[in-house]
XYZ file of C-alpha atoms in Angstrom:
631
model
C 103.512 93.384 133.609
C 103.760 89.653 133.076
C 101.622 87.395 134.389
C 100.451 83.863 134.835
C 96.917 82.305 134.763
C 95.788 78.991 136.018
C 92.807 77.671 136.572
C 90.351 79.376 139.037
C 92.920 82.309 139.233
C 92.985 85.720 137.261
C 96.520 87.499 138.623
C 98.689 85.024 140.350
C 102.244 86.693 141.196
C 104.745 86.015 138.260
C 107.177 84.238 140.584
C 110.169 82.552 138.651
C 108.439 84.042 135.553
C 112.013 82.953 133.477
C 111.611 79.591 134.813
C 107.687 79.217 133.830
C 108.732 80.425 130.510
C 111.130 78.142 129.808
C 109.110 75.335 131.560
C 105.862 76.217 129.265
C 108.204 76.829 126.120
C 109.493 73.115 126.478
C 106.503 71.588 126.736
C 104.325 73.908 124.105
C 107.882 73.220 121.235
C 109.461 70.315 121.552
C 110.283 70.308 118.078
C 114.319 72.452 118.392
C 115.165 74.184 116.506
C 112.671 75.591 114.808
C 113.585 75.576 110.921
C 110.813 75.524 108.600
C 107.714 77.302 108.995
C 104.202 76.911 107.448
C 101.589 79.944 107.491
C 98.076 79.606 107.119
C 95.198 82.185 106.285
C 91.984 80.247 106.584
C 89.500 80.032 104.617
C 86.845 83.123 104.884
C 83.892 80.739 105.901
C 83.165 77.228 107.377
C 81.200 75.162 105.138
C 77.784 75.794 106.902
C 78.085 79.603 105.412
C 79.408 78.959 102.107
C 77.539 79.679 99.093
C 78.770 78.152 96.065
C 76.742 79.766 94.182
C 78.159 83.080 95.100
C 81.372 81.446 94.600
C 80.856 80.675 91.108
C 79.887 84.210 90.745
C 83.408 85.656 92.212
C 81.199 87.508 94.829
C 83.730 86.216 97.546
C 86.680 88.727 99.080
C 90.146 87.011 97.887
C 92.505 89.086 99.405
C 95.973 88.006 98.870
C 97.891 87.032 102.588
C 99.383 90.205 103.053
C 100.684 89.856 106.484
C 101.921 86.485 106.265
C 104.061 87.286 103.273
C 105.296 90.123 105.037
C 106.164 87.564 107.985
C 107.571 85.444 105.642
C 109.964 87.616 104.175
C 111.545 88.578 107.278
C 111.570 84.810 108.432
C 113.822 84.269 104.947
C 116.134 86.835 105.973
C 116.140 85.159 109.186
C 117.270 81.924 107.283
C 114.147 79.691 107.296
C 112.292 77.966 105.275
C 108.642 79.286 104.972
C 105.481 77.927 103.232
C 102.843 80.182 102.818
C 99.103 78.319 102.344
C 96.105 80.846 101.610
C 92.980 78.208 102.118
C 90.562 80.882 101.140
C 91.804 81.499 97.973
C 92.425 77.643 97.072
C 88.658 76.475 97.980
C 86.980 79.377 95.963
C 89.476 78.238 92.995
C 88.732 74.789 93.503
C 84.638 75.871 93.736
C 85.026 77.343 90.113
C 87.050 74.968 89.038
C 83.814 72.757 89.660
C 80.796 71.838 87.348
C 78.289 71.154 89.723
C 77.865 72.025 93.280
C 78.067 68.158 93.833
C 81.221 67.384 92.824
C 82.524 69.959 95.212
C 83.633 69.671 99.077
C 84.314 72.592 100.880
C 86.206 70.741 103.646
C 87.848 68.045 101.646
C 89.402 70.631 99.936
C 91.346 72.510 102.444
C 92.049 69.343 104.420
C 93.617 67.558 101.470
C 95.893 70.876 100.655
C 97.203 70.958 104.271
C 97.718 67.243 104.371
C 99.701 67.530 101.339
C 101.934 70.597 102.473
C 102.468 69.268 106.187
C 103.914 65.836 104.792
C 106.211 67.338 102.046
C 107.129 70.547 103.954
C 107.346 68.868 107.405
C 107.038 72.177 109.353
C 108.348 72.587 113.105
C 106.141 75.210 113.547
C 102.750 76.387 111.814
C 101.146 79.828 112.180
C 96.810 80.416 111.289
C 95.858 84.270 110.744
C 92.464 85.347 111.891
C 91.963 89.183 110.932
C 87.762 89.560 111.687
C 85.547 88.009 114.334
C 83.560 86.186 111.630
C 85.984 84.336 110.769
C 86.385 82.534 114.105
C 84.879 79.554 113.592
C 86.835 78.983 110.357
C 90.216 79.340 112.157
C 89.036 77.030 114.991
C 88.744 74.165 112.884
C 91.909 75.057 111.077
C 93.833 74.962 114.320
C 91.929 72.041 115.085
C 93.116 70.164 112.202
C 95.934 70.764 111.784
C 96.867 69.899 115.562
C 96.146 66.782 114.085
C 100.071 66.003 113.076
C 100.884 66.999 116.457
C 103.123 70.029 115.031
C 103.269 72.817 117.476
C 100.601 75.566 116.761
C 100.551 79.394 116.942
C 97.839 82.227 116.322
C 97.550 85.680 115.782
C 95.832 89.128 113.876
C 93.237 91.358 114.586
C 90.385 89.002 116.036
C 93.328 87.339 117.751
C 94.101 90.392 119.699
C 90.582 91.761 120.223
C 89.315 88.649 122.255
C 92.891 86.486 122.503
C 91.727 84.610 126.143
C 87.959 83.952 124.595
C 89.967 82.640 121.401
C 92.254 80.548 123.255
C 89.306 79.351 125.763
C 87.657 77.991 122.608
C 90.826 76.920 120.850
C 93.019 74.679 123.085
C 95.110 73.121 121.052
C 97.196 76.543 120.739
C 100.279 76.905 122.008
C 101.038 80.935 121.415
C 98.974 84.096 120.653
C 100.879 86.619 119.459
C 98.935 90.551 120.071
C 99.010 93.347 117.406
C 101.350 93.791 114.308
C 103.673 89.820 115.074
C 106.508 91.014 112.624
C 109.448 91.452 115.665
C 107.547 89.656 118.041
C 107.338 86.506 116.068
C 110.859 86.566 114.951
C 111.801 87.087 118.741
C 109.959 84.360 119.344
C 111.925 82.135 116.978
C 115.309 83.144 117.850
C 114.112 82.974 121.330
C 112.922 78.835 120.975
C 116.387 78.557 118.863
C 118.555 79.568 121.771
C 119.705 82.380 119.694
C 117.977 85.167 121.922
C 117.170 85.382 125.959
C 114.037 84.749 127.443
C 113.835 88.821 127.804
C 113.510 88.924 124.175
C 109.703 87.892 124.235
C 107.406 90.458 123.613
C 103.409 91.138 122.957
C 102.725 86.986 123.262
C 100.592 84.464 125.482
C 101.776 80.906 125.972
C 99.108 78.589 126.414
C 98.709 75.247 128.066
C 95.737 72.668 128.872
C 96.274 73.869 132.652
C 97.737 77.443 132.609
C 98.224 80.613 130.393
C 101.238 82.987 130.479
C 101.492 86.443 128.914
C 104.079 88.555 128.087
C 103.572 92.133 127.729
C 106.486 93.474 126.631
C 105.564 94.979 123.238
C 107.951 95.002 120.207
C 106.048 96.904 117.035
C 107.919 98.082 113.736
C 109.278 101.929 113.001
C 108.594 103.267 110.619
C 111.643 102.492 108.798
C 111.295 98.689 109.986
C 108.070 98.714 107.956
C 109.743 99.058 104.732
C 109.908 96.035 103.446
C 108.831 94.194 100.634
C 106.560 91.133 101.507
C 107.250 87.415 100.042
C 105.186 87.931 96.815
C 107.247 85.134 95.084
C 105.282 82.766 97.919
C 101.386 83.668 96.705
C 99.334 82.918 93.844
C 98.608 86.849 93.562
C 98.736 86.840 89.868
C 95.346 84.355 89.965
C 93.685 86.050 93.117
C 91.188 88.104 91.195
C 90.401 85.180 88.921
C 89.084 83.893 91.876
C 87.243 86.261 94.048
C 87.063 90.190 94.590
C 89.817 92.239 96.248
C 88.275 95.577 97.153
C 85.179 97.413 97.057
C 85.070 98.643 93.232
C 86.165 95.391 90.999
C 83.229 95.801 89.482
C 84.637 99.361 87.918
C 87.520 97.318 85.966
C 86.898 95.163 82.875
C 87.114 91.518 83.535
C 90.130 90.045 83.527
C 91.582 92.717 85.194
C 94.613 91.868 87.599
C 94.293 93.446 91.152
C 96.475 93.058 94.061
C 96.248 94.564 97.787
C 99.249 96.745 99.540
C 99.693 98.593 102.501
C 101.608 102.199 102.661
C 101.271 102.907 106.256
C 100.289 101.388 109.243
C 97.489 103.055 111.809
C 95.355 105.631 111.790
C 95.027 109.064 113.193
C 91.464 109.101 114.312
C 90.046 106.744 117.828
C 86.461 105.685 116.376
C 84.931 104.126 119.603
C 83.373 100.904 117.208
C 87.043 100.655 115.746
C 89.863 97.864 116.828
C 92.798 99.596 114.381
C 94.300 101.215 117.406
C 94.234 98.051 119.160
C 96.471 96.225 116.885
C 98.222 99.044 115.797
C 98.540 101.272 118.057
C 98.421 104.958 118.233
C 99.256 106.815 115.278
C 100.281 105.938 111.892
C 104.117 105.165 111.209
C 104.750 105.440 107.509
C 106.784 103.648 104.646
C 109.715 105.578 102.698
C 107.323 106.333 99.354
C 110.563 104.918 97.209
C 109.848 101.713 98.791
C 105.905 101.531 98.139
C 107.063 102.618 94.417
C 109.342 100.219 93.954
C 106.933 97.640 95.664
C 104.134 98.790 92.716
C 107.286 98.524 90.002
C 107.730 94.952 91.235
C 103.703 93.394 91.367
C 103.587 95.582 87.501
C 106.439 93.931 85.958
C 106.822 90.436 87.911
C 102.824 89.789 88.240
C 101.294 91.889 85.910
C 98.704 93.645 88.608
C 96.834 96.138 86.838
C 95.066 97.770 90.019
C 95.799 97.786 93.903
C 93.727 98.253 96.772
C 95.023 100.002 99.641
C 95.003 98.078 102.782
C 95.919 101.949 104.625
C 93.119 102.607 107.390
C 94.337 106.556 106.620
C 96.176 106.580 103.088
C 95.795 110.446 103.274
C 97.584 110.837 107.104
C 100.751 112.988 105.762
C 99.423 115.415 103.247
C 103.477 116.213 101.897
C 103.418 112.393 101.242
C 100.436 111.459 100.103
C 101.489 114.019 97.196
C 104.907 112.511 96.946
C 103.444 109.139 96.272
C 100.843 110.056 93.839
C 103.119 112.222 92.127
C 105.881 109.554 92.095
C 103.445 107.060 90.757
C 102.888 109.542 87.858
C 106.849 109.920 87.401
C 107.237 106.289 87.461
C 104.970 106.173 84.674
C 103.326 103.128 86.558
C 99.995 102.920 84.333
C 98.009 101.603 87.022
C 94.727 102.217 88.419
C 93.654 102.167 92.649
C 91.212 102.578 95.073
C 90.746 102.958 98.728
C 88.162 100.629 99.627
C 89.129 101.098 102.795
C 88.532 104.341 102.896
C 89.776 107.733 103.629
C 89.451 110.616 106.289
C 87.063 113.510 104.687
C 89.596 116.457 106.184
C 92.456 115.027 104.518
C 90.637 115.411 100.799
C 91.739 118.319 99.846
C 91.804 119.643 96.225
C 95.152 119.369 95.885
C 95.000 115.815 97.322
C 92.101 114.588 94.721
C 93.586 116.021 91.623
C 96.858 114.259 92.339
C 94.578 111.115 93.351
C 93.061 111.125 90.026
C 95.898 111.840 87.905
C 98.280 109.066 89.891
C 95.419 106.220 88.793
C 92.949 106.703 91.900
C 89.159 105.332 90.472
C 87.263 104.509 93.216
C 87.607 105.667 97.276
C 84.991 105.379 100.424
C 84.796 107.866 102.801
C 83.878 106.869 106.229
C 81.684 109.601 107.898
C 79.129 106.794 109.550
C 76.944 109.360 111.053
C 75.090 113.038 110.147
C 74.215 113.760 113.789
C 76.877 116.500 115.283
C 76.131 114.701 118.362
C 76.410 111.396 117.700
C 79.397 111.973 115.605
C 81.330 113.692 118.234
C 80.190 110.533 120.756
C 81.933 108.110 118.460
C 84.975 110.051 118.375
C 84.782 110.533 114.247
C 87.496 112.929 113.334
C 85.730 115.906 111.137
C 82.594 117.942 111.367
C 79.511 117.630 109.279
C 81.299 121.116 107.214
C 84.243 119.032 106.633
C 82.250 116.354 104.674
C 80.566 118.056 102.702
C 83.404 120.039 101.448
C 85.024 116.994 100.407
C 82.137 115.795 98.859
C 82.043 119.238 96.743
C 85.297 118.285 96.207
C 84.543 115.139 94.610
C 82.279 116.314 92.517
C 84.418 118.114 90.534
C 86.216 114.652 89.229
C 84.002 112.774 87.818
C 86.549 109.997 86.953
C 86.887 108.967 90.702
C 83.594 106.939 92.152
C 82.815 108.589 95.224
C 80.815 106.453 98.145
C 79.903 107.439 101.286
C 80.313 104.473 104.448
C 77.223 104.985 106.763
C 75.775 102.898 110.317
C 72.821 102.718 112.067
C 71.707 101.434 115.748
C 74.844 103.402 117.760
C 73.636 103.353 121.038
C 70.959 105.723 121.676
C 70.832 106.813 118.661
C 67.262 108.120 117.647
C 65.159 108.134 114.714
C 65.973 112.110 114.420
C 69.584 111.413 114.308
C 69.038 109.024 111.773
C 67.319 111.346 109.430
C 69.948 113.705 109.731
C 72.219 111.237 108.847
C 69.788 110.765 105.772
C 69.856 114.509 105.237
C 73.293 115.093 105.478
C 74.066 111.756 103.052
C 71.744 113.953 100.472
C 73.351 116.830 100.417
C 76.590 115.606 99.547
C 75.557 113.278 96.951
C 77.622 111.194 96.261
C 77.772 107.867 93.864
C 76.779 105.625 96.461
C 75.949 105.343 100.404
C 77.510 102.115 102.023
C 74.901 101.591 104.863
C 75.487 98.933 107.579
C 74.198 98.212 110.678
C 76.462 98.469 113.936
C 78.289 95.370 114.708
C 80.003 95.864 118.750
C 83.673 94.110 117.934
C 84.580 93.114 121.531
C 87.471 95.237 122.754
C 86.389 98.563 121.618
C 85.695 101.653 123.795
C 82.011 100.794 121.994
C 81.567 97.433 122.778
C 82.346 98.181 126.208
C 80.007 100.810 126.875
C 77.282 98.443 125.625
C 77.932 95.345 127.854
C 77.855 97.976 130.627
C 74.934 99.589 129.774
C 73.382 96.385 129.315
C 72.852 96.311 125.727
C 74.703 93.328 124.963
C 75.804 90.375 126.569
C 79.640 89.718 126.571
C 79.526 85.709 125.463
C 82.170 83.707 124.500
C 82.310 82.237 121.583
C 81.275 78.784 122.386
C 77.759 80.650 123.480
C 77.451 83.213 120.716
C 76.920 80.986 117.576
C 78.324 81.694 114.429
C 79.504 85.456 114.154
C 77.903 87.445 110.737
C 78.228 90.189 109.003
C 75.307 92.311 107.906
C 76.409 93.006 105.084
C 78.831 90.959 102.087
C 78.447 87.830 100.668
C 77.453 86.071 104.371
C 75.111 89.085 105.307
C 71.792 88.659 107.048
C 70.678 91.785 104.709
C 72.082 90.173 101.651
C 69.530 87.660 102.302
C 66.860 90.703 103.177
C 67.706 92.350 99.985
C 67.785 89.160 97.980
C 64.309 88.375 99.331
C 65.635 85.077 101.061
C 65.263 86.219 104.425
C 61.886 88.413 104.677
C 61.979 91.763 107.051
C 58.496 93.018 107.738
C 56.216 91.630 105.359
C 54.402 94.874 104.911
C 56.482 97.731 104.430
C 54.284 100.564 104.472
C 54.107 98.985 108.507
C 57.669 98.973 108.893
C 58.287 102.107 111.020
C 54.861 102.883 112.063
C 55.808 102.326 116.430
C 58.417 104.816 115.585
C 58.479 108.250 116.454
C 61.764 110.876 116.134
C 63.058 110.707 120.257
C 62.581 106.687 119.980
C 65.525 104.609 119.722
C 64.576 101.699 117.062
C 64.908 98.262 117.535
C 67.327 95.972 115.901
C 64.300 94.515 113.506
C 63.066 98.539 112.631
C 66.746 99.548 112.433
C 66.688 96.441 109.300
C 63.859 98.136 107.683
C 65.350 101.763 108.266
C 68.255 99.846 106.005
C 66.425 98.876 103.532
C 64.753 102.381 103.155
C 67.908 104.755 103.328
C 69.569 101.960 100.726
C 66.973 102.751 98.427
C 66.071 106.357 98.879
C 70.006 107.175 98.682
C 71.113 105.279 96.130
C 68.686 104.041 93.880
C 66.192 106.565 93.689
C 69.142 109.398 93.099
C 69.585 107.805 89.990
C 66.453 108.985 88.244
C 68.791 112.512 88.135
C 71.934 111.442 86.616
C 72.877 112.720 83.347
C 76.345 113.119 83.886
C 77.709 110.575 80.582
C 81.120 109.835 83.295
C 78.803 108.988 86.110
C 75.547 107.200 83.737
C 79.100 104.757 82.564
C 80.228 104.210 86.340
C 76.452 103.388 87.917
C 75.929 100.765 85.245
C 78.415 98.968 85.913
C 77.748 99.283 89.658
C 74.415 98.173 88.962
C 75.222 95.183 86.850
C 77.340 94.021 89.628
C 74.341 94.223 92.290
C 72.083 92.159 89.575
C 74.366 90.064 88.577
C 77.425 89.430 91.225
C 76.057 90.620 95.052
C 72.989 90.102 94.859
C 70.809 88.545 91.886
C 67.919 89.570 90.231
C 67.997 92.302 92.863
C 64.687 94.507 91.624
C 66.015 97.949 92.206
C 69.194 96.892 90.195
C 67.150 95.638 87.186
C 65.161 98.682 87.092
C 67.491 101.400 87.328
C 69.964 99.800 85.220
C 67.196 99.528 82.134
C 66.253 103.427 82.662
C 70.113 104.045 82.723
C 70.611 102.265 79.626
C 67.389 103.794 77.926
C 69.250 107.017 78.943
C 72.431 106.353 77.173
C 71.655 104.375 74.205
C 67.433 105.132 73.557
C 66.077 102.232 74.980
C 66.718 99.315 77.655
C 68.481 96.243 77.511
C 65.388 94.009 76.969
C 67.180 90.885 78.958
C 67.029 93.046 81.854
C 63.877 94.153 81.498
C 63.130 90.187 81.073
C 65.037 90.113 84.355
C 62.956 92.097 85.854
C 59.582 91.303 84.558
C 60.064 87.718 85.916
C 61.101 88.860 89.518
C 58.379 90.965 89.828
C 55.824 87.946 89.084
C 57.836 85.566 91.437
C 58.242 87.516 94.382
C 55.962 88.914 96.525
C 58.897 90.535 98.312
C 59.984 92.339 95.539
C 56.292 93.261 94.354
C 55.575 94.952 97.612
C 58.919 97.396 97.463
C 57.710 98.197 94.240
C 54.633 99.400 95.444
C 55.574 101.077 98.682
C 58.386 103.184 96.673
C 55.770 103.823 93.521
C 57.704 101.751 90.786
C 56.472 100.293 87.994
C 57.606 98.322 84.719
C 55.465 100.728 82.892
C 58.202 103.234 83.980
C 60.948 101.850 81.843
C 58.782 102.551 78.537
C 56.576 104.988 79.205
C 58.256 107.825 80.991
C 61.296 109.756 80.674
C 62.766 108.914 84.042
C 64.155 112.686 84.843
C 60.108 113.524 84.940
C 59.365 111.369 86.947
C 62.161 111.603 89.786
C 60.919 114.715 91.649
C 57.375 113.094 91.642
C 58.366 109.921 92.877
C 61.074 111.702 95.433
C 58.212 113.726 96.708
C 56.195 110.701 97.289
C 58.494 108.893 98.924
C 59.507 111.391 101.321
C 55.793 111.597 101.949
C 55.300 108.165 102.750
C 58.694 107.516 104.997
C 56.963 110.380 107.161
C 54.115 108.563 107.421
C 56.178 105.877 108.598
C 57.994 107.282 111.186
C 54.902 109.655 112.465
């Protein structure tokens, strides 16, 4: 149903609706017809949260504009001109293009580029992307400045479409919001301000005004076989984006230098996580591309860009079993001689052995598997597709090729979720053992089935964005336990205190849950360690290892330390700069100094012990001692 708001009302009758939408149309675009369009992906921070020393590391995510491009292609065939402007990518090229920390300006940077491209383009029309929450702030003050020359601006992606009246609240100088997947609905959109389509032709948009709000709900999403197509590539800087930044989870697993590049397969996914927003932007299901056009697409970033590995954007790569194979196979047949990963992870039921063996022969090196909880209950609450038997038969699936790095996505704090159902998840994370566990705490987006259930229950107060502050991640190169695990921002002072008001039936508080982190981080990832022997697995860990000290988070203790008994391991003795490393962050921080006692480490360990000895010891002891902690 369409509708119209104005002030002080919620559901006024759509009277004249044609009429208020050509009213609103004229006075949101003057500028007819619309010819040539600029899009914008923002940068991934505001200047507040940027680190440029993380910057000058590459810790930062430099994604390529995938959307946009794709938006942009089908805008060409339309007949416009398109600019495509990806202000993340050019402020962490101009930040390592820099000297001294000084001599850079976050926000001189990205307002120079766009004052540039708006006087020599001279768009009639710009479009900002804003995929995640976080990243609100960052696309306000785009929007913001660039309203500035007075050219008309629209909005959309997935934060866009999770919260659009709280965005446009905060952000009045839009003039559209376009929900879900914007490839149809923008280009009815266009034809619709050119005169070249009826007003009936709008779909899945909100006009916006200083004084009243229109919406549109007519929806207009892709087939399948409108999905095929191949984005604007010519109109990035993907070639350059991993000189940059990171794209993916497992960079780190390639040598430097390496060329990576994201694509997307399919769109959707088949499972309806409660703490997810796919579905939302999506929709059900997953619609699929023809695999001759994602091999052709792979053919084209090898031999025009030189990408050497791709990410897959898919939120279920493995959906279609028949086609998965057909892919990986056809990547084989193409003789494509490049490496990928699924950083965003794929559905345990789908990894079959079939499936994995033609993973790893088509390239695949690194995938996540999202299983978030080990508690039947709590697992069937947050509608996670798969039982606890179905994970750990991929897992023992896994293990049976070594070349692919294996990690296991975990949370913590769902609602009413106990200290017992977090030690199964702990349990069940054990007995699969896999390379690593990717723990997070729970972060409500607003309009999930999760998020709603919590501002109902009362668990969280549903604030707009003007009232919340600036929106984190726990985790990543803005996390509050990046900061915890760097020592910057200090949990409880005393571990060994950390859990001791918590028993198994009590839920734990947002601070305890922080410290539960820090525990489960160490006892499943780090402390496994002291066990591998495997020569595939000792090659993989190091590097994973010399990322964490040197890349996410530096001079991170547990890093140091494992990576000189790995390297004893391999080659007879550690690297004695780590060690060096080490020895020096254990004498400056009493952070660090305290971990090392409560999990029974010392630097004596490195030289003195042969670390397989001591791991059921130390395992034992720590088990011991977490027991303690939780009573």
């Amino acid at each position: 149903m369409n509708k119209i708001f104005k002030p002080g009302l919620t559901d006024a009758p759509a009277q004249d609706f044609d009429i208020q939408v050509k009213e609103m149309l004229s006075e949101c675009f003057p500028r007819r017809p619309v010819g040539r369009v600029l899009l914008v992906n923002p940068p991934e921070s505001t200047s507040e949260m940027f680190r440029y020393a993380a910057a000058k590391r590459g810790r930062n995510s430099n994604y390529p504009s995938y959307g946009l491009l794709v938006l942009a292609e089908r805008l060409r065939r339309l007949g416009h001109s398109v600019s495509v402007v990806n202000l993340n990518h050019e402020v962490l090229k101009a930040s390592r293009a820099t000297s001294d920390e000084h001599e850079f300006d976050f926000d001189q940077v990205w307002h120079n580029l766009l004052d540039r491209v708006v006087a020599e383009f001279l768009p009639d029309l710009v479009g900002v992307t804003c995929m995640y929450t976080m990243a609100h702030n960052s696309l306000k003050r785009v929007c913001e400045y660039l309203a500035k020359s007075s050219t008309p601006i629209v909005i959309g992606g997935g934060h866009v479409t999770n919260d659009v009246h709280r965005v446009l609240d905060d952000i009045n100088c839009v003039r559209a919001a376009f929900l879900r997947e914007g490839d149809l609905a923008f280009m009815d959109f266009i034809n619709v301000l050119n005169g070249l389509a009826p007003i009936t032709e709008l779909s899945q948009v909100i006009l916006n005004t200083q004084t009243e709000r229109l919406s549109v709900d007519r929806v207009h999403m892709p087939t399948d076989a409108e999905i095929d197509i191949l984005p604007a590539w010519d109109l990035s800087d993907v070639s350059e984006a991993a000189d940059n930044g990171i794209i993916g989870t497992f960079y780190y697993l390639k040598p430097k230098g390496t060329k990576f590049a994201s694509m997307l397969s399919n769109r959707g996914c088949r499972a309806q996580c409660t703490f997810c927003g796919v579905r939302n932007f999506n929709g059900k299901g997953v619609r699929q591309r023809e695999v001759s056009s994602v091999l052709d697409e792979l053919e084209h970033l090898r031999d025009n860009y030189g990408i050497q590995h791709i990410t897959w954007l898919d939120d279920d790569l493995l959906k279609n079993e028949k086609r998965a194979l057909a892919l990986f196979e056809g990547m084989v047949q193409r003789n494509l001689g490049m490496s990928w990963d699924a950083s965003n992870g794929v559905i345990a039921y789908s990894c079959t052995r079939e499936i994995v063996a033609a993973m790893e022969a088509s390239g695949c090196n690194a995938v996540n598997i999202g299983m978030e909880t080990g508690n039947p209950y709590m697992l069937k609450k947050i509608r996670k597709p798969g039982k606890l038997e179905k994970f750990l038969e991929a897992a023992e699936v896994f293990h049976n090729h070594e070349k692919i790095y294996c990690n296991l996505l975990l949370m913590l704090g769902f609602p009413g979720e106990t200290m017992s159902m977090i030690l199964d998840t702990i349990d069940v994370a054990r007995q699969m053992d896999l390379d690593w566990n990717r723990i997070s705490p729970l972060q409500p987006l607003p309009n999930t089935a999760l998020y709603q259930d919590m501002v109902d229950q009362g668990l969280i107060e549903d604030v707009g964005h003007e009232n919340s502050g600036e929106v984190r991640f726990a985790v990543g190169v803005f996390g509050t336990l990046t900061e915890q695990e760097q020592g910057i921002r200090a949990a409880t002072p005393d571990f060994r205190k950390a859990f001791s008001s918590v028993d198994l039936d009590t839920v734990p508080s947002p601070e305890q849950i922080n410290d539960i982190w820090f525990y489960m981080n160490y006892f499943l990832n780090f402390h496994r360690l002291y066990r591998e022997t495997r020569a595939q697995k000792l090659v993989q860990q190091q590097k994973a290892l010399r990322a964490l000290a040197d890349i996410i988070s530096p001079e991170n203790a547990f890093a140091l330390y494992f990576l000189s008994l790995l390297e004893k391991r391999e080659k007879g003795q550690p690297n004695l700069e780590v060690v060096a490393r080490l020895e020096r962050k254990l004498s400056e921080s009493a952070f660090w100094s305290d971990r090392f006692s409560a999990f029974g480490l010392s630097l004596d360990d490195i030289n003195s012990i042969d670390p397989i000895m001591k791991a059921e010891p130390v395992r034992a002891k720590a088990r011991e001692e977490f027991e303690k902690f939780v009573g």
